[in-house]
Amino acid sequence: MSENQAWKQVSMIVDGDKAEEISEILFGLGAVSVTYQDAKDDPILEPLPGEQRMWPTTQVIGLFEKGYDTAPVISYLQHVYGDNFPMVAHDLEDKDWVRAWMDNFKPIKCGKRLWICPSWCKVDESDAITVMLDPGLAFGTGTHPTTFLCLRFLDGLESQGALSGKQVLDYGCGSGILAIAALKLGATEAFGVDIDPQALIASKDNAERNNVVDKLKLFDGGDKRIPKCPVVVANILAGPLAELEPNIAALCEQGGKLALSGILESQLDEVIAAYENDFTIDSTDVLEGWGLITATRK
Ligand SMILES: C[S@@+](CC[C@H](N)C(=O)[O-])C[C@H]1O[C@@H](n2cnc3c(N)ncnc32)[C@H](O)[C@@H]1O
């Protein structure tokens, strides 16, 4: 490909509080899109709905049309920011980005029978229980270790005959993946709770796609009508999980099973401490630095 036919990118590593200002400059100089990335592996864990937080060190990448002359863009940015922020211009390889993105998502087996499968793929195992789910705006595609751990917990309950015919509460439902998986595994009814309206929309859409929408009821986090259930899963974060303990304990039937995730391995003890008055801790599991706690309601 000749240089002039390539898409052009200008990339800068900047302090987070400068990212939006630089984005505006890039758009002003002709960028067709601007992307932010974490430049130093400082994950932003669960911003609140509508909240936009920037990483302390952010990579800002402006994308320009094929053949665009980015030399004036670089010289303008250097004029404004001097040597404060490293910047570089380069060509972007021309490939089928939709195909490349789709190739990132493959069916995932979570336990013995449960699979999470993107709509453009197929699972060939005869006894597979499949949740069809495409990546979207709400958290939960099965690729994150915390979701995977919760899915494997649900699959394990099904294997022990402890899920079929039960009601399941998915506290912090995101895409609805856990509630939908529970229904596919034989739960009679599932309840999804989230504080993010976008998550409730995504959960409903995903339940429709999986033909279980009539068995899924959705609630805003503050709703007082959420019913008590014999199985509860909550994949949030350690801090909110500890704070939510009284709500979660009140929503779990005596003898009911609980799975908590979204907890870093180093935070397992603090979450156990918050739950052990009301629950007997059954096990902990860790995957890629993320923990799962399973427990039984006293
Ligand atoms: C990590 S995602 C988990 C999504 C999905 N259940 C999964 O396992 O992939 C956590 C979800 O919890 C929601 N959440 C955070 N705090 C909450 C709260 N206090 N009450 C209810 N939902 C909450 C977030 O909006 C987000 O959708």
PDB file of N, CA and C and ligand atoms in Angstrom, residues 46-49 138-142 144 146-148 150 170-178 193-196 199 221 234-237 240 244 262, ligand 1:
ATOM      1  N   GLU A  46     -15.625   0.570  37.101  1.00  0.00           N
ATOM      2  CA  GLU A  46     -17.013   0.971  37.244  1.00  0.00           C
ATOM      3  C   GLU A  46     -17.267   2.452  37.479  1.00  0.00           C
ATOM      4  N   PRO A  47     -17.099   3.286  36.450  1.00  0.00           N
ATOM      5  CA  PRO A  47     -17.600   4.643  36.589  1.00  0.00           C
ATOM      6  C   PRO A  47     -19.118   4.612  36.751  1.00  0.00           C
ATOM      7  N   LEU A  48     -19.681   5.572  37.463  1.00  0.00           N
ATOM      8  CA  LEU A  48     -21.136   5.598  37.630  1.00  0.00           C
ATOM      9  C   LEU A  48     -21.795   5.914  36.292  1.00  0.00           C
ATOM     10  N   PRO A  49     -23.104   5.572  36.135  1.00  0.00           N
ATOM     11  CA  PRO A  49     -23.783   5.899  34.883  1.00  0.00           C
ATOM     12  C   PRO A  49     -23.621   7.386  34.559  1.00  0.00           C
ATOM     13  N   ALA A 138     -23.354  -2.639  27.679  1.00  0.00           N
ATOM     14  CA  ALA A 138     -23.372  -3.044  29.088  1.00  0.00           C
ATOM     15  C   ALA A 138     -22.337  -4.130  29.338  1.00  0.00           C
ATOM     16  N   PHE A 139     -21.804  -4.146  30.578  1.00  0.00           N
ATOM     17  CA  PHE A 139     -20.753  -5.098  30.959  1.00  0.00           C
ATOM     18  C   PHE A 139     -21.320  -6.516  30.970  1.00  0.00           C
ATOM     19  N   GLY A 140     -20.526  -7.461  30.440  1.00  0.00           N
ATOM     20  CA  GLY A 140     -20.889  -8.867  30.581  1.00  0.00           C
ATOM     21  C   GLY A 140     -20.996  -9.610  29.272  1.00  0.00           C
ATOM     22  N   THR A 141     -19.854 -10.153  28.790  1.00  0.00           N
ATOM     23  CA  THR A 141     -19.881 -10.988  27.590  1.00  0.00           C
ATOM     24  C   THR A 141     -19.328 -12.373  27.885  1.00  0.00           C
ATOM     25  N   GLY A 142     -18.901 -12.595  29.122  1.00  0.00           N
ATOM     26  CA  GLY A 142     -18.304 -13.885  29.483  1.00  0.00           C
ATOM     27  C   GLY A 142     -16.795 -13.889  29.344  1.00  0.00           C
ATOM     28  N   HIS A 144     -14.764 -11.612  30.584  1.00  0.00           N
ATOM     29  CA  HIS A 144     -14.093 -11.131  31.797  1.00  0.00           C
ATOM     30  C   HIS A 144     -14.089 -12.235  32.854  1.00  0.00           C
ATOM     31  N   THR A 146     -14.451 -12.312  35.986  1.00  0.00           N
ATOM     32  CA  THR A 146     -15.489 -12.259  37.036  1.00  0.00           C
ATOM     33  C   THR A 146     -16.807 -12.838  36.520  1.00  0.00           C
ATOM     34  N   THR A 147     -17.151 -12.494  35.285  1.00  0.00           N
ATOM     35  CA  THR A 147     -18.385 -13.029  34.694  1.00  0.00           C
ATOM     36  C   THR A 147     -18.239 -14.534  34.500  1.00  0.00           C
ATOM     37  N   PHE A 148     -17.067 -14.929  33.999  1.00  0.00           N
ATOM     38  CA  PHE A 148     -16.807 -16.354  33.763  1.00  0.00           C
ATOM     39  C   PHE A 148     -16.963 -17.148  35.062  1.00  0.00           C
ATOM     40  N   CYS A 150     -18.736 -16.472  37.690  1.00  0.00           N
ATOM     41  CA  CYS A 150     -20.151 -16.557  38.081  1.00  0.00           C
ATOM     42  C   CYS A 150     -20.899 -17.541  37.174  1.00  0.00           C
ATOM     43  N   ASP A 170     -29.980 -11.708  40.008  1.00  0.00           N
ATOM     44  CA  ASP A 170     -28.700 -11.240  39.446  1.00  0.00           C
ATOM     45  C   ASP A 170     -28.560  -9.769  39.844  1.00  0.00           C
ATOM     46  N   TYR A 171     -27.788  -9.502  40.907  1.00  0.00           N
ATOM     47  CA  TYR A 171     -27.663  -8.144  41.458  1.00  0.00           C
ATOM     48  C   TYR A 171     -26.479  -7.456  40.760  1.00  0.00           C
ATOM     49  N   GLY A 172     -26.759  -6.414  39.964  1.00  0.00           N
ATOM     50  CA  GLY A 172     -25.733  -5.782  39.115  1.00  0.00           C
ATOM     51  C   GLY A 172     -25.688  -6.543  37.806  1.00  0.00           C
ATOM     52  N   CYS A 173     -26.831  -6.549  37.096  1.00  0.00           N
ATOM     53  CA  CYS A 173     -27.005  -7.511  35.984  1.00  0.00           C
ATOM     54  C   CYS A 173     -26.262  -7.110  34.705  1.00  0.00           C
ATOM     55  N   GLY A 174     -25.906  -5.831  34.516  1.00  0.00           N
ATOM     56  CA  GLY A 174     -25.166  -5.433  33.302  1.00  0.00           C
ATOM     57  C   GLY A 174     -25.910  -5.869  32.044  1.00  0.00           C
ATOM     58  N   SER A 175     -25.294  -6.713  31.257  1.00  0.00           N
ATOM     59  CA  SER A 175     -25.915  -7.207  30.016  1.00  0.00           C
ATOM     60  C   SER A 175     -27.021  -8.228  30.287  1.00  0.00           C
ATOM     61  N   GLY A 176     -27.163  -8.648  31.541  1.00  0.00           N
ATOM     62  CA  GLY A 176     -28.172  -9.672  31.887  1.00  0.00           C
ATOM     63  C   GLY A 176     -27.649 -11.081  31.722  1.00  0.00           C
ATOM     64  N   ILE A 177     -26.360 -11.201  31.453  1.00  0.00           N
ATOM     65  CA  ILE A 177     -25.769 -12.492  31.086  1.00  0.00           C
ATOM     66  C   ILE A 177     -25.996 -13.566  32.155  1.00  0.00           C
ATOM     67  N   LEU A 178     -25.875 -13.215  33.437  1.00  0.00           N
ATOM     68  CA  LEU A 178     -25.987 -14.239  34.484  1.00  0.00           C
ATOM     69  C   LEU A 178     -27.447 -14.671  34.648  1.00  0.00           C
ATOM     70  N   VAL A 193     -31.129  -6.723  38.575  1.00  0.00           N
ATOM     71  CA  VAL A 193     -31.140  -5.415  39.251  1.00  0.00           C
ATOM     72  C   VAL A 193     -29.927  -4.628  38.779  1.00  0.00           C
ATOM     73  N   ASP A 194     -30.119  -3.356  38.450  1.00  0.00           N
ATOM     74  CA  ASP A 194     -28.948  -2.522  38.111  1.00  0.00           C
ATOM     75  C   ASP A 194     -29.276  -1.052  38.349  1.00  0.00           C
ATOM     76  N   ILE A 195     -28.246  -0.268  38.650  1.00  0.00           N
ATOM     77  CA  ILE A 195     -28.439   1.177  38.821  1.00  0.00           C
ATOM     78  C   ILE A 195     -28.275   1.902  37.494  1.00  0.00           C
ATOM     79  N   ASP A 196     -27.826   1.206  36.459  1.00  0.00           N
ATOM     80  CA  ASP A 196     -27.567   1.836  35.162  1.00  0.00           C
ATOM     81  C   ASP A 196     -28.730   1.522  34.211  1.00  0.00           C
ATOM     82  N   ALA A 199     -28.031  -0.702  31.319  1.00  0.00           N
ATOM     83  CA  ALA A 199     -27.902  -2.135  31.611  1.00  0.00           C
ATOM     84  C   ALA A 199     -29.274  -2.806  31.565  1.00  0.00           C
ATOM     85  N   GLY A 221     -31.886  -0.362  40.963  1.00  0.00           N
ATOM     86  CA  GLY A 221     -31.224  -0.698  42.231  1.00  0.00           C
ATOM     87  C   GLY A 221     -32.015  -0.361  43.480  1.00  0.00           C
ATOM     88  N   ALA A 234     -23.947 -11.820  42.449  1.00  0.00           N
ATOM     89  CA  ALA A 234     -23.672 -10.381  42.402  1.00  0.00           C
ATOM     90  C   ALA A 234     -22.232 -10.190  41.965  1.00  0.00           C
ATOM     91  N   ASN A 235     -22.070  -9.680  40.763  1.00  0.00           N
ATOM     92  CA  ASN A 235     -20.734  -9.397  40.237  1.00  0.00           C
ATOM     93  C   ASN A 235     -20.588  -7.883  40.156  1.00  0.00           C
ATOM     94  N   ILE A 236     -20.193  -7.273  41.262  1.00  0.00           N
ATOM     95  CA  ILE A 236     -20.041  -5.791  41.256  1.00  0.00           C
ATOM     96  C   ILE A 236     -18.572  -5.529  41.604  1.00  0.00           C
ATOM     97  N   LEU A 237     -18.273  -4.735  42.601  1.00  0.00           N
ATOM     98  CA  LEU A 237     -16.882  -4.537  43.039  1.00  0.00           C
ATOM     99  C   LEU A 237     -16.842  -4.703  44.544  1.00  0.00           C
ATOM    100  N   PRO A 240     -18.698  -1.709  46.751  1.00  0.00           N
ATOM    101  CA  PRO A 240     -20.167  -1.775  46.717  1.00  0.00           C
ATOM    102  C   PRO A 240     -20.721  -3.082  47.282  1.00  0.00           C
ATOM    103  N   LEU A 244     -23.421  -3.284  50.121  1.00  0.00           N
ATOM    104  CA  LEU A 244     -24.737  -3.854  49.776  1.00  0.00           C
ATOM    105  C   LEU A 244     -25.085  -5.095  50.603  1.00  0.00           C
ATOM    106  N   GLY A 262     -16.224  -9.832  41.123  1.00  0.00           N
ATOM    107  CA  GLY A 262     -15.872  -8.435  40.913  1.00  0.00           C
ATOM    108  C   GLY A 262     -14.863  -8.014  41.983  1.00  0.00           C
TER     109      GLY A 262
HETATM  110  C1  LIG B   1     -19.141  -5.840  36.551  1.00  0.00           C
HETATM  111  S1  LIG B   1     -20.744  -5.502  35.976  1.00  0.00           S
HETATM  112  C2  LIG B   1     -21.424  -7.142  35.989  1.00  0.00           C
HETATM  113  C3  LIG B   1     -22.382  -7.417  34.882  1.00  0.00           C
HETATM  114  C4  LIG B   1     -22.824  -8.867  34.772  1.00  0.00           C
HETATM  115  N1  LIG B   1     -23.634  -9.274  35.897  1.00  0.00           N
HETATM  116  C5  LIG B   1     -21.628  -9.792  34.654  1.00  0.00           C
HETATM  117  O1  LIG B   1     -21.447 -10.640  35.518  1.00  0.00           O
HETATM  118  O2  LIG B   1     -20.887  -9.675  33.671  1.00  0.00           O
HETATM  119  C6  LIG B   1     -21.456  -4.740  37.405  1.00  0.00           C
HETATM  120  C7  LIG B   1     -22.836  -4.134  37.197  1.00  0.00           C
HETATM  121  O3  LIG B   1     -23.299  -3.739  38.480  1.00  0.00           O
HETATM  122  C8  LIG B   1     -23.978  -2.510  38.370  1.00  0.00           C
HETATM  123  N2  LIG B   1     -23.966  -1.878  39.708  1.00  0.00           N
HETATM  124  C9  LIG B   1     -22.957  -1.172  40.299  1.00  0.00           C
HETATM  125  N3  LIG B   1     -23.340  -0.765  41.528  1.00  0.00           N
HETATM  126  C10 LIG B   1     -24.602  -1.247  41.735  1.00  0.00           C
HETATM  127  C11 LIG B   1     -25.545  -1.136  42.807  1.00  0.00           C
HETATM  128  N4  LIG B   1     -25.256  -0.477  43.920  1.00  0.00           N
HETATM  129  N5  LIG B   1     -26.753  -1.731  42.665  1.00  0.00           N
HETATM  130  C12 LIG B   1     -27.063  -2.405  41.523  1.00  0.00           C
HETATM  131  N6  LIG B   1     -26.214  -2.517  40.460  1.00  0.00           N
HETATM  132  C13 LIG B   1     -25.014  -1.948  40.572  1.00  0.00           C
HETATM  133  C14 LIG B   1     -23.212  -1.767  37.305  1.00  0.00           C
HETATM  134  O4  LIG B   1     -24.022  -0.755  36.709  1.00  0.00           O
HETATM  135  C15 LIG B   1     -22.846  -2.899  36.323  1.00  0.00           C
HETATM  136  O5  LIG B   1     -23.825  -3.045  35.315  1.00  0.00           O
END
